[in-house]
mmCIF file of N, CA and C in Angstrom:
data_model
loop_
_atom_site.group_PDB
_atom_site.id
_atom_site.type_symbol
_atom_site.label_atom_id
_atom_site.label_comp_id
_atom_site.label_asym_id
_atom_site.label_seq_id
_atom_site.Cartn_x
_atom_site.Cartn_y
_atom_site.Cartn_z
ATOM 1 N N UNK A 1 5.299 2.769 6.912
ATOM 2 C CA UNK A 1 4.094 2.497 6.151
ATOM 3 C C UNK A 1 4.319 1.373 5.140
ATOM 4 N N UNK A 2 5.477 1.364 4.527
ATOM 5 C CA UNK A 2 5.764 0.336 3.527
ATOM 6 C C UNK A 2 5.792 -1.057 4.159
ATOM 7 N N UNK A 3 6.241 -1.144 5.405
ATOM 8 C CA UNK A 3 6.244 -2.437 6.099
ATOM 9 C C UNK A 3 4.820 -2.956 6.278
ATOM 10 N N UNK A 4 3.920 -2.056 6.596
ATOM 11 C CA UNK A 4 2.515 -2.435 6.778
ATOM 12 C C UNK A 4 1.947 -2.952 5.462
ATOM 13 N N UNK A 5 2.212 -2.245 4.392
ATOM 14 C CA UNK A 5 1.712 -2.652 3.073
ATOM 15 C C UNK A 5 2.305 -4.002 2.678
ATOM 16 N N UNK A 6 3.596 -4.181 2.916
ATOM 17 C CA UNK A 6 4.259 -5.445 2.564
ATOM 18 C C UNK A 6 3.652 -6.626 3.327
ATOM 19 N N UNK A 7 3.239 -6.404 4.534
ATOM 20 C CA UNK A 7 2.612 -7.453 5.339
ATOM 21 C C UNK A 7 1.145 -7.641 4.959
ATOM 22 N N UNK A 8 0.470 -6.547 4.715
ATOM 23 C CA UNK A 8 -0.966 -6.583 4.464
ATOM 24 C C UNK A 8 -1.325 -7.239 3.124
ATOM 25 N N UNK A 9 -0.571 -6.957 2.087
ATOM 26 C CA UNK A 9 -0.912 -7.505 0.764
ATOM 27 C C UNK A 9 -0.869 -9.030 0.718
ATOM 28 N N UNK A 10 0.170 -9.689 1.237
ATOM 29 C CA UNK A 10 0.127 -11.158 1.268
ATOM 30 C C UNK A 10 -1.018 -11.697 2.134
ATOM 31 N N UNK A 11 -1.301 -10.995 3.237
ATOM 32 C CA UNK A 11 -2.419 -11.399 4.094
ATOM 33 C C UNK A 11 -3.728 -11.361 3.301
ATOM 34 N N UNK A 12 -3.922 -10.297 2.553
ATOM 35 C CA UNK A 12 -5.138 -10.170 1.736
ATOM 36 C C UNK A 12 -5.220 -11.286 0.705
ATOM 37 N N UNK A 13 -4.095 -11.589 0.109
ATOM 38 C CA UNK A 13 -4.082 -12.638 -0.905
ATOM 39 C C UNK A 13 -4.462 -13.991 -0.300
ATOM 40 N N UNK A 14 -3.946 -14.281 0.872
ATOM 41 C CA UNK A 14 -4.248 -15.554 1.537
ATOM 42 C C UNK A 14 -5.695 -15.629 2.025
ATOM 43 N N UNK A 15 -6.284 -14.484 2.310
ATOM 44 C CA UNK A 15 -7.622 -14.442 2.901
ATOM 45 C C UNK A 15 -8.656 -13.798 1.990
ATOM 46 N N UNK A 16 -8.459 -13.904 0.703
ATOM 47 C CA UNK A 16 -9.352 -13.231 -0.246
ATOM 48 C C UNK A 16 -10.777 -13.781 -0.249
ATOM 49 N N UNK A 17 -11.005 -14.892 0.407
ATOM 50 C CA UNK A 17 -12.372 -15.407 0.502
ATOM 51 C C UNK A 17 -13.113 -14.846 1.724
ATOM 52 N N UNK A 18 -12.423 -14.115 2.561
ATOM 53 C CA UNK A 18 -13.024 -13.507 3.744
ATOM 54 C C UNK A 18 -13.825 -12.275 3.309
ATOM 55 N N UNK A 19 -15.130 -12.363 3.405
ATOM 56 C CA UNK A 19 -16.008 -11.286 2.929
ATOM 57 C C UNK A 19 -15.763 -9.964 3.648
ATOM 58 N N UNK A 20 -15.513 -10.043 4.947
ATOM 59 C CA UNK A 20 -15.272 -8.811 5.708
ATOM 60 C C UNK A 20 -13.979 -8.135 5.262
ATOM 61 N N UNK A 21 -12.976 -8.931 4.979
ATOM 62 C CA UNK A 21 -11.712 -8.371 4.503
ATOM 63 C C UNK A 21 -11.894 -7.736 3.128
ATOM 64 N N UNK A 22 -12.619 -8.397 2.267
ATOM 65 C CA UNK A 22 -12.880 -7.862 0.926
ATOM 66 C C UNK A 22 -13.612 -6.526 1.024
ATOM 67 N N UNK A 23 -14.601 -6.449 1.884
ATOM 68 C CA UNK A 23 -15.327 -5.188 2.074
ATOM 69 C C UNK A 23 -14.411 -4.090 2.614
ATOM 70 N N UNK A 24 -13.553 -4.456 3.553
ATOM 71 C CA UNK A 24 -12.615 -3.483 4.105
ATOM 72 C C UNK A 24 -11.679 -2.949 3.023
ATOM 73 N N UNK A 25 -11.130 -3.840 2.220
ATOM 74 C CA UNK A 25 -10.199 -3.429 1.157
ATOM 75 C C UNK A 25 -10.900 -2.516 0.163
ATOM 76 N N UNK A 26 -12.106 -2.871 -0.221
ATOM 77 C CA UNK A 26 -12.861 -2.024 -1.150
ATOM 78 C C UNK A 26 -13.113 -0.647 -0.548
ATOM 79 N N UNK A 27 -13.506 -0.641 0.715
ATOM 80 C CA UNK A 27 -13.772 0.634 1.384
ATOM 81 C C UNK A 27 -12.497 1.461 1.502
ATOM 82 N N UNK A 28 -11.402 0.812 1.844
ATOM 83 C CA UNK A 28 -10.126 1.516 1.962
ATOM 84 C C UNK A 28 -9.757 2.190 0.643
ATOM 85 N N UNK A 29 -9.812 1.436 -0.435
ATOM 86 C CA UNK A 29 -9.430 2.013 -1.722
ATOM 87 C C UNK A 29 -10.406 3.089 -2.175
ATOM 88 N N UNK A 30 -11.651 2.890 -1.891
ATOM 89 C CA UNK A 30 -12.646 3.878 -2.310
ATOM 90 C C UNK A 30 -12.552 5.166 -1.488
ATOM 91 N N UNK A 31 -12.462 5.033 -0.184
ATOM 92 C CA UNK A 31 -12.527 6.211 0.688
ATOM 93 C C UNK A 31 -11.174 6.811 1.045
ATOM 94 N N UNK A 32 -10.144 5.995 1.089
ATOM 95 C CA UNK A 32 -8.862 6.530 1.540
ATOM 96 C C UNK A 32 -7.870 6.672 0.393
ATOM 97 N N UNK A 33 -7.586 5.580 -0.280
ATOM 98 C CA UNK A 33 -6.576 5.623 -1.337
ATOM 99 C C UNK A 33 -6.960 6.597 -2.445
ATOM 100 N N UNK A 34 -8.165 6.558 -2.896
ATOM 101 C CA UNK A 34 -8.592 7.437 -3.992
ATOM 102 C C UNK A 34 -8.416 8.910 -3.627
ATOM 103 N N UNK A 35 -8.696 9.240 -2.393
ATOM 104 C CA UNK A 35 -8.562 10.631 -1.946
ATOM 105 C C UNK A 35 -7.104 11.042 -1.766
ATOM 106 N N UNK A 36 -6.218 10.069 -1.554
ATOM 107 C CA UNK A 36 -4.803 10.359 -1.310
ATOM 108 C C UNK A 36 -3.899 9.833 -2.418
ATOM 109 N N UNK A 37 -4.469 9.578 -3.563
ATOM 110 C CA UNK A 37 -3.719 8.975 -4.662
ATOM 111 C C UNK A 37 -2.485 9.795 -5.039
ATOM 112 N N UNK A 38 -2.599 11.100 -5.036
ATOM 113 C CA UNK A 38 -1.453 11.947 -5.377
ATOM 114 C C UNK A 38 -0.285 11.737 -4.416
ATOM 115 N N UNK A 39 -0.586 11.563 -3.141
ATOM 116 C CA UNK A 39 0.472 11.323 -2.150
ATOM 117 C C UNK A 39 1.165 9.989 -2.421
ATOM 118 N N UNK A 40 0.386 8.960 -2.730
ATOM 119 C CA UNK A 40 0.967 7.655 -3.014
ATOM 120 C C UNK A 40 1.776 7.674 -4.305
ATOM 121 N N UNK A 41 1.291 8.395 -5.292
ATOM 122 C CA UNK A 41 2.021 8.514 -6.553
ATOM 123 C C UNK A 41 3.365 9.187 -6.308
ATOM 124 N N UNK A 42 3.361 10.233 -5.508
ATOM 125 C CA UNK A 42 4.603 10.940 -5.188
ATOM 126 C C UNK A 42 5.557 10.016 -4.433
ATOM 127 N N UNK A 43 5.042 9.255 -3.500
ATOM 128 C CA UNK A 43 5.871 8.326 -2.744
ATOM 129 C C UNK A 43 6.509 7.303 -3.675
ATOM 130 N N UNK A 44 5.748 6.770 -4.606
ATOM 131 C CA UNK A 44 6.288 5.805 -5.568
ATOM 132 C C UNK A 44 7.347 6.453 -6.448
ATOM 133 N N UNK A 45 7.126 7.705 -6.810
ATOM 134 C CA UNK A 45 8.088 8.422 -7.635
ATOM 135 C C UNK A 45 9.383 8.661 -6.860
ATOM 136 N N UNK A 46 9.267 8.928 -5.570
ATOM 137 C CA UNK A 46 10.445 9.186 -4.739
ATOM 138 C C UNK A 46 11.221 7.913 -4.407
ATOM 139 N N UNK A 47 10.588 6.761 -4.540
ATOM 140 C CA UNK A 47 11.211 5.493 -4.153
ATOM 141 C C UNK A 47 11.172 4.478 -5.297
ATOM 142 N N UNK A 48 11.765 4.812 -6.438
ATOM 143 C CA UNK A 48 11.745 3.827 -7.526
ATOM 144 C C UNK A 48 12.607 2.612 -7.163
ATOM 145 N N UNK A 49 12.341 1.469 -7.760
ATOM 146 C CA UNK A 49 13.087 0.248 -7.429
ATOM 147 C C UNK A 49 14.593 0.374 -7.652
ATOM 148 N N UNK A 50 14.996 1.241 -8.566
ATOM 149 C CA UNK A 50 16.422 1.391 -8.862
ATOM 150 C C UNK A 50 17.088 2.487 -8.042
ATOM 151 N N UNK A 51 16.366 3.073 -7.119
ATOM 152 C CA UNK A 51 16.888 4.184 -6.322
ATOM 153 C C UNK A 51 17.992 3.722 -5.382
ATOM 154 N N UNK A 52 19.018 4.539 -5.284
ATOM 155 C CA UNK A 52 20.094 4.268 -4.329
ATOM 156 C C UNK A 52 20.030 5.234 -3.158
ATOM 157 N N UNK A 53 19.005 6.046 -3.144
ATOM 158 C CA UNK A 53 18.847 7.016 -2.062
ATOM 159 C C UNK A 53 18.465 6.287 -0.776
ATOM 160 N N UNK A 54 18.977 6.787 0.317
ATOM 161 C CA UNK A 54 18.755 6.139 1.609
ATOM 162 C C UNK A 54 17.653 6.866 2.376
ATOM 163 N N UNK A 55 16.425 6.683 1.972
ATOM 164 C CA UNK A 55 15.288 7.323 2.642
ATOM 165 C C UNK A 55 14.563 6.281 3.486
ATOM 166 N N UNK A 56 14.284 6.627 4.712
ATOM 167 C CA UNK A 56 13.649 5.655 5.606
ATOM 168 C C UNK A 56 12.258 5.264 5.126
ATOM 169 N N UNK A 57 11.514 6.178 4.517
ATOM 170 C CA UNK A 57 10.165 5.838 4.064
ATOM 171 C C UNK A 57 10.187 4.940 2.828
ATOM 172 N N UNK A 58 11.360 4.748 2.211
ATOM 173 C CA UNK A 58 11.467 3.873 1.038
ATOM 174 C C UNK A 58 11.849 2.445 1.427
ATOM 175 N N UNK A 59 12.323 2.267 2.636
ATOM 176 C CA UNK A 59 12.785 0.945 3.066
ATOM 177 C C UNK A 59 11.619 0.068 3.476
ATOM 178 N N UNK A 60 11.756 -1.193 3.169
ATOM 179 C CA UNK A 60 10.730 -2.161 3.566
ATOM 180 C C UNK A 60 11.288 -3.020 4.677
#
């Protein structure tokens, strides 16, 4: 999942004038991220930048 996010964010930045992409991002954050915010918060907590733990979901 982190690989997808790492690829998607630069793509969004490069294409921020694309109206369809902007609508998709807004819809994603409104309908998906907001409902799953606790899961994402936990994931961020489990994978801090200074972590030395070898978890596959933390690798990019």
